[in-house]
PDB file of C-alpha atoms and ligand atoms in Angstrom:
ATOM      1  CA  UNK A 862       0.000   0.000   0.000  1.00 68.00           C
ATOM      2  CA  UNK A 863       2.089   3.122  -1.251  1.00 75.00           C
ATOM      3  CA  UNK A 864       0.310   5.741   0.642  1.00 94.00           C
ATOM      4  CA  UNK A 865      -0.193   3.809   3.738  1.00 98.00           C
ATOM      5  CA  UNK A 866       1.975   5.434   6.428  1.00 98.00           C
ATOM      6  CA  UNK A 867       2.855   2.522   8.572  1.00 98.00           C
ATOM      7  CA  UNK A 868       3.788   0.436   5.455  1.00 98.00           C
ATOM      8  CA  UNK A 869       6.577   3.371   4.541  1.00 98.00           C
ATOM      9  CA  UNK A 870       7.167   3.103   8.334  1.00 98.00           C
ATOM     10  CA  UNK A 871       7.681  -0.969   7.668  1.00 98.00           C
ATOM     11  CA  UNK A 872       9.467   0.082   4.587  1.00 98.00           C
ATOM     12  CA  UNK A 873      11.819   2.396   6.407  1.00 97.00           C
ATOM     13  CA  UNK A 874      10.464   5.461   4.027  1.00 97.00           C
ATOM     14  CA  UNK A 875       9.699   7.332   7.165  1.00 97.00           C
ATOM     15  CA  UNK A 876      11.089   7.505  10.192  1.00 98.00           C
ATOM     16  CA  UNK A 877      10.086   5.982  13.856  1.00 98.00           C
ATOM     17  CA  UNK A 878      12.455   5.661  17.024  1.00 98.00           C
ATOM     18  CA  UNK A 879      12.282   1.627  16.367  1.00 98.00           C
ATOM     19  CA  UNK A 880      12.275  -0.482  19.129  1.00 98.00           C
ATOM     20  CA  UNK A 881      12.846  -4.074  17.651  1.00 98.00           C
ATOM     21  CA  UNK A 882      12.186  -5.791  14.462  1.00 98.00           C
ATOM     22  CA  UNK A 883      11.701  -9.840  13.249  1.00 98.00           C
ATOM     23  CA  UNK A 884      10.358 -11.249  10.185  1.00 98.00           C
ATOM     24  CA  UNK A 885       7.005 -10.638  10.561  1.00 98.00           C
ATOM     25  CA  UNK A 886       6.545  -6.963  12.679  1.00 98.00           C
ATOM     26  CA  UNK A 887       7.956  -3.765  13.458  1.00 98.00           C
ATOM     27  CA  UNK A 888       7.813  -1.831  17.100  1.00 98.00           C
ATOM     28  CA  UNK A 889       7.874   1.787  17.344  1.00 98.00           C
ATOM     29  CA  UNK A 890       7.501   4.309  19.780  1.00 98.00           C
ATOM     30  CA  UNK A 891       4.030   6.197  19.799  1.00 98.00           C
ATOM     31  CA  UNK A 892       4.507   9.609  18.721  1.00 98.00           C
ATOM     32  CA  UNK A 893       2.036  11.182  20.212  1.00 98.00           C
ATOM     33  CA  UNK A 894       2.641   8.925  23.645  1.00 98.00           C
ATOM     34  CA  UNK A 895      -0.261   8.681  25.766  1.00 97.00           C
ATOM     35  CA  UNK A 896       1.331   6.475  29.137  1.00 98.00           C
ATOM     36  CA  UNK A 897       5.113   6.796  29.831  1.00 98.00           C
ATOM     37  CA  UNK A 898       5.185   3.677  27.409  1.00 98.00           C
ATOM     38  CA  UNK A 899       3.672   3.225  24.096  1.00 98.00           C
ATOM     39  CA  UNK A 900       4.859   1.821  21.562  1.00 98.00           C
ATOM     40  CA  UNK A 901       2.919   0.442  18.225  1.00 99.00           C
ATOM     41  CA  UNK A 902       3.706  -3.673  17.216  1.00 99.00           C
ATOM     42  CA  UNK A 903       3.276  -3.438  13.551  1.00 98.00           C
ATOM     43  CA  UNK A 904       2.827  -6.571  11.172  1.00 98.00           C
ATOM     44  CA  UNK A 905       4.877  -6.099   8.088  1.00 98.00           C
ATOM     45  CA  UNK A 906       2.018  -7.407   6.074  1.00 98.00           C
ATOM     46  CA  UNK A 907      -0.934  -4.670   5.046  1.00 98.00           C
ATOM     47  CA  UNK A 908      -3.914  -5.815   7.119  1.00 98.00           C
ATOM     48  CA  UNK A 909      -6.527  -2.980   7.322  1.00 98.00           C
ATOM     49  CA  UNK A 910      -7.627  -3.537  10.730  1.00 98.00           C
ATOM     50  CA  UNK A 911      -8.704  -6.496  13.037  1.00 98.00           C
ATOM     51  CA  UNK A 912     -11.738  -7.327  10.455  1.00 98.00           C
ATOM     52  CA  UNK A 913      -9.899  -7.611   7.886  1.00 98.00           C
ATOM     53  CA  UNK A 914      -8.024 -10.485   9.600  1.00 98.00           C
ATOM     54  CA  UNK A 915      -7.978 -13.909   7.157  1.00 98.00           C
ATOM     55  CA  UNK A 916      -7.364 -17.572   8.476  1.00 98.00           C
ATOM     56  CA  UNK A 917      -3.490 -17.315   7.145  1.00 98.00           C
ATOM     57  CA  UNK A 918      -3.041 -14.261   9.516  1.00 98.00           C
ATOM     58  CA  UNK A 919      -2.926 -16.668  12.975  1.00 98.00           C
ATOM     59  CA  UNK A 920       0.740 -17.081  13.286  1.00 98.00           C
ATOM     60  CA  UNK A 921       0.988 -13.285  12.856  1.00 98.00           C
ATOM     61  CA  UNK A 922      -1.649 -12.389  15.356  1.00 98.00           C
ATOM     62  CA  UNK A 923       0.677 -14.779  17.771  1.00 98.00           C
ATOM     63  CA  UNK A 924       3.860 -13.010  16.908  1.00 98.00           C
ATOM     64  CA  UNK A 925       1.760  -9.785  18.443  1.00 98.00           C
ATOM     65  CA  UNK A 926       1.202 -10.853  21.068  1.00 98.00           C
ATOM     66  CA  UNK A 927       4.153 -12.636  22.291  1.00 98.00           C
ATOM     67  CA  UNK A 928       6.471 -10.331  21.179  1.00 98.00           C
ATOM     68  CA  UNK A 929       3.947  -7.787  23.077  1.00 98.00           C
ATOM     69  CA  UNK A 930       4.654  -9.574  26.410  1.00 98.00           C
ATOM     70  CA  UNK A 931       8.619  -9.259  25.579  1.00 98.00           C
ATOM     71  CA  UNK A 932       8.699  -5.781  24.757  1.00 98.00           C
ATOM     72  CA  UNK A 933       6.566  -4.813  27.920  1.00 98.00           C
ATOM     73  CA  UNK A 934       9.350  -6.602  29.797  1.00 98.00           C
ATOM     74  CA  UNK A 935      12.199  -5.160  28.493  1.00 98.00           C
ATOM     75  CA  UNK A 936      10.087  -1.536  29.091  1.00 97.00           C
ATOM     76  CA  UNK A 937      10.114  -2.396  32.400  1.00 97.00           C
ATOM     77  CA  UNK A 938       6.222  -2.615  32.691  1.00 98.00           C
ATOM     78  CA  UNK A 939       5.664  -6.359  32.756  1.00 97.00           C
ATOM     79  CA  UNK A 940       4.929  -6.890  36.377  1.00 96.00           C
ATOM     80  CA  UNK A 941       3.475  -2.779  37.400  1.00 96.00           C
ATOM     81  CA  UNK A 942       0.933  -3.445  34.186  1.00 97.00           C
ATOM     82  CA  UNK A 943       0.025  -2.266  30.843  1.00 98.00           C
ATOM     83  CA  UNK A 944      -3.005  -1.894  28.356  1.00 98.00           C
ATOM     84  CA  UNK A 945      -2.733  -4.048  24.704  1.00 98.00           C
ATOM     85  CA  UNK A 946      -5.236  -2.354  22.355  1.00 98.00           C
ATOM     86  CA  UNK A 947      -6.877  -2.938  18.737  1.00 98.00           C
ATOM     87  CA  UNK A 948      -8.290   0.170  17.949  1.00 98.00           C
ATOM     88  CA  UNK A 949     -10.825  -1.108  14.764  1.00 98.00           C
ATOM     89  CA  UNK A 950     -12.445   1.491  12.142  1.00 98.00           C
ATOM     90  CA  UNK A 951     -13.040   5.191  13.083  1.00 98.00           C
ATOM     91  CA  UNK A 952     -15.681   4.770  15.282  1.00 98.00           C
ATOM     92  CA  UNK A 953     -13.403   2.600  17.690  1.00 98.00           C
ATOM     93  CA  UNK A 954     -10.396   5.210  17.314  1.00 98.00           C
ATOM     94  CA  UNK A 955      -8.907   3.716  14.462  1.00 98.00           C
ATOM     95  CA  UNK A 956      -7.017   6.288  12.789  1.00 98.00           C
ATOM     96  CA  UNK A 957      -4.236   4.636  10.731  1.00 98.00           C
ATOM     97  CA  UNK A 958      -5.923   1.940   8.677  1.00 98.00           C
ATOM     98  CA  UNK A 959      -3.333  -0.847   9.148  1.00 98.00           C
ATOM     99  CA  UNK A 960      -3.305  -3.188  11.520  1.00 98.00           C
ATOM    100  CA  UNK A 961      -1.463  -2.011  15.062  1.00 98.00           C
ATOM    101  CA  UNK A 962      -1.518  -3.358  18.665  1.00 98.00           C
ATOM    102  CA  UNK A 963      -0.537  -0.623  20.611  1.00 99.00           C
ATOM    103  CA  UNK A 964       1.356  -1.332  24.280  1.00 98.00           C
ATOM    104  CA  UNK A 965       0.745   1.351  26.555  1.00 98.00           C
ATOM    105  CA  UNK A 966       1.882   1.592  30.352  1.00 98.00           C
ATOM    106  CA  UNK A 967       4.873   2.902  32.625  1.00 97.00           C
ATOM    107  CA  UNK A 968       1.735   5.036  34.800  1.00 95.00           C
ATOM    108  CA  UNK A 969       2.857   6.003  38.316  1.00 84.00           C
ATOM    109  CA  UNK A 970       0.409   4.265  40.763  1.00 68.00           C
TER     110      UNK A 970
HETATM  111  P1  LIG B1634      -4.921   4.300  15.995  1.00 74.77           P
HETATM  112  O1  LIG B1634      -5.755   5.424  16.529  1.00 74.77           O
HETATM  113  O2  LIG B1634      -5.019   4.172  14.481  1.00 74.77           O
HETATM  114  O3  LIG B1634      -5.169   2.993  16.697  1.00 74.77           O
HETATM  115  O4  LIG B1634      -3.444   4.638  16.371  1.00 74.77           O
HETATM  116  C1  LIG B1634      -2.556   5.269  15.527  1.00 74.77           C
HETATM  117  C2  LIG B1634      -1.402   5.744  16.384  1.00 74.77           C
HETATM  118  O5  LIG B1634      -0.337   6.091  15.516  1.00 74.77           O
HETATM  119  C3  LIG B1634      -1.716   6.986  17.223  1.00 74.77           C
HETATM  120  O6  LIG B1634      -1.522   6.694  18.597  1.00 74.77           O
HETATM  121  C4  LIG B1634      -0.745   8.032  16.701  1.00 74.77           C
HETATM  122  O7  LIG B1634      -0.222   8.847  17.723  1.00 74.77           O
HETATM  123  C5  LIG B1634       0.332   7.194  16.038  1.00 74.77           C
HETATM  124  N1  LIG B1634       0.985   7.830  14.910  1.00 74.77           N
HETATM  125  C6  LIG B1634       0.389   8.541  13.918  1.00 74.77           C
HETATM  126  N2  LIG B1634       1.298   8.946  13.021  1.00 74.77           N
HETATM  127  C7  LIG B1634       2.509   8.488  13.467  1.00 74.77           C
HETATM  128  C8  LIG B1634       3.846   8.607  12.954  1.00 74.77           C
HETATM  129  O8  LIG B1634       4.120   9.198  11.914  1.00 74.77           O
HETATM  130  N3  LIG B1634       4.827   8.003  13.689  1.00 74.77           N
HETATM  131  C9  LIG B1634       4.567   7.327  14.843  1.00 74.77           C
HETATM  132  N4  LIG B1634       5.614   6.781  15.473  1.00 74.77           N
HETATM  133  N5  LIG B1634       3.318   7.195  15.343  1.00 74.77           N
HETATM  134  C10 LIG B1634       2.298   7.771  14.662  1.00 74.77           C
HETATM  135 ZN1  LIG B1635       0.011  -0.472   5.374  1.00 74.77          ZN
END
């Protein structure tokens, strides 16, 4: 998708403060942070959003979310807590139509 932003993001056409990378996803910080932590876990592949999703997708939806539980270790937010959230279409907040989990946390309590 050429004028998707988080594909140039994947693509390394724009910029992000990246946080770690594999085969199948990117992680980025937020830039418009709304905890201490959050970062965006980005599958490489174009997915819309969360209904979009196809039967081939499953080992990409498990990279998500166990890289998710690495990254909010190495943070440092494992054991205080964090939020994993699908935002999906504009009335639930979507706002960049490609697939993120955003990992948000690092709150003083
Ligand atoms: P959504 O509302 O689509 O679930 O979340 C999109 C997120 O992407 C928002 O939290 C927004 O701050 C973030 N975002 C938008 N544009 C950029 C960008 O150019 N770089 C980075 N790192 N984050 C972005
Ligand atoms: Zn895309």
């Amino acid at each position: 998708m050429s004028d998707c932003l988080f594909c140039k993001i994947v693509n390394k056409e724009s910029p992000a403060d990246f946080i770690y990378e594999d085969d199948t996803l990117v992680v980025f910080k937020d830039i418009r942070p709304a905890a201490p932590v959050h970062l965006l876990l980005v599958p490489k592949k174009h997915i819309r959003s969360v209904n979009d999703l196809e039967d081939g997708d499953r080992d990409i939806l498990a990279e998500l979310f166990m890289v998710a539980k690495d990254m909010a270790r190495e943070m440092g937010v494992d054991r205080s807590g964090y939020k994993l959230l699908f935002n999906v279409e504009k009335g639930g907040g979507q706002i960049i139509f490609h697939l993120h989990l955003h990992l948000i946390g690092g709150w003083k309590r």
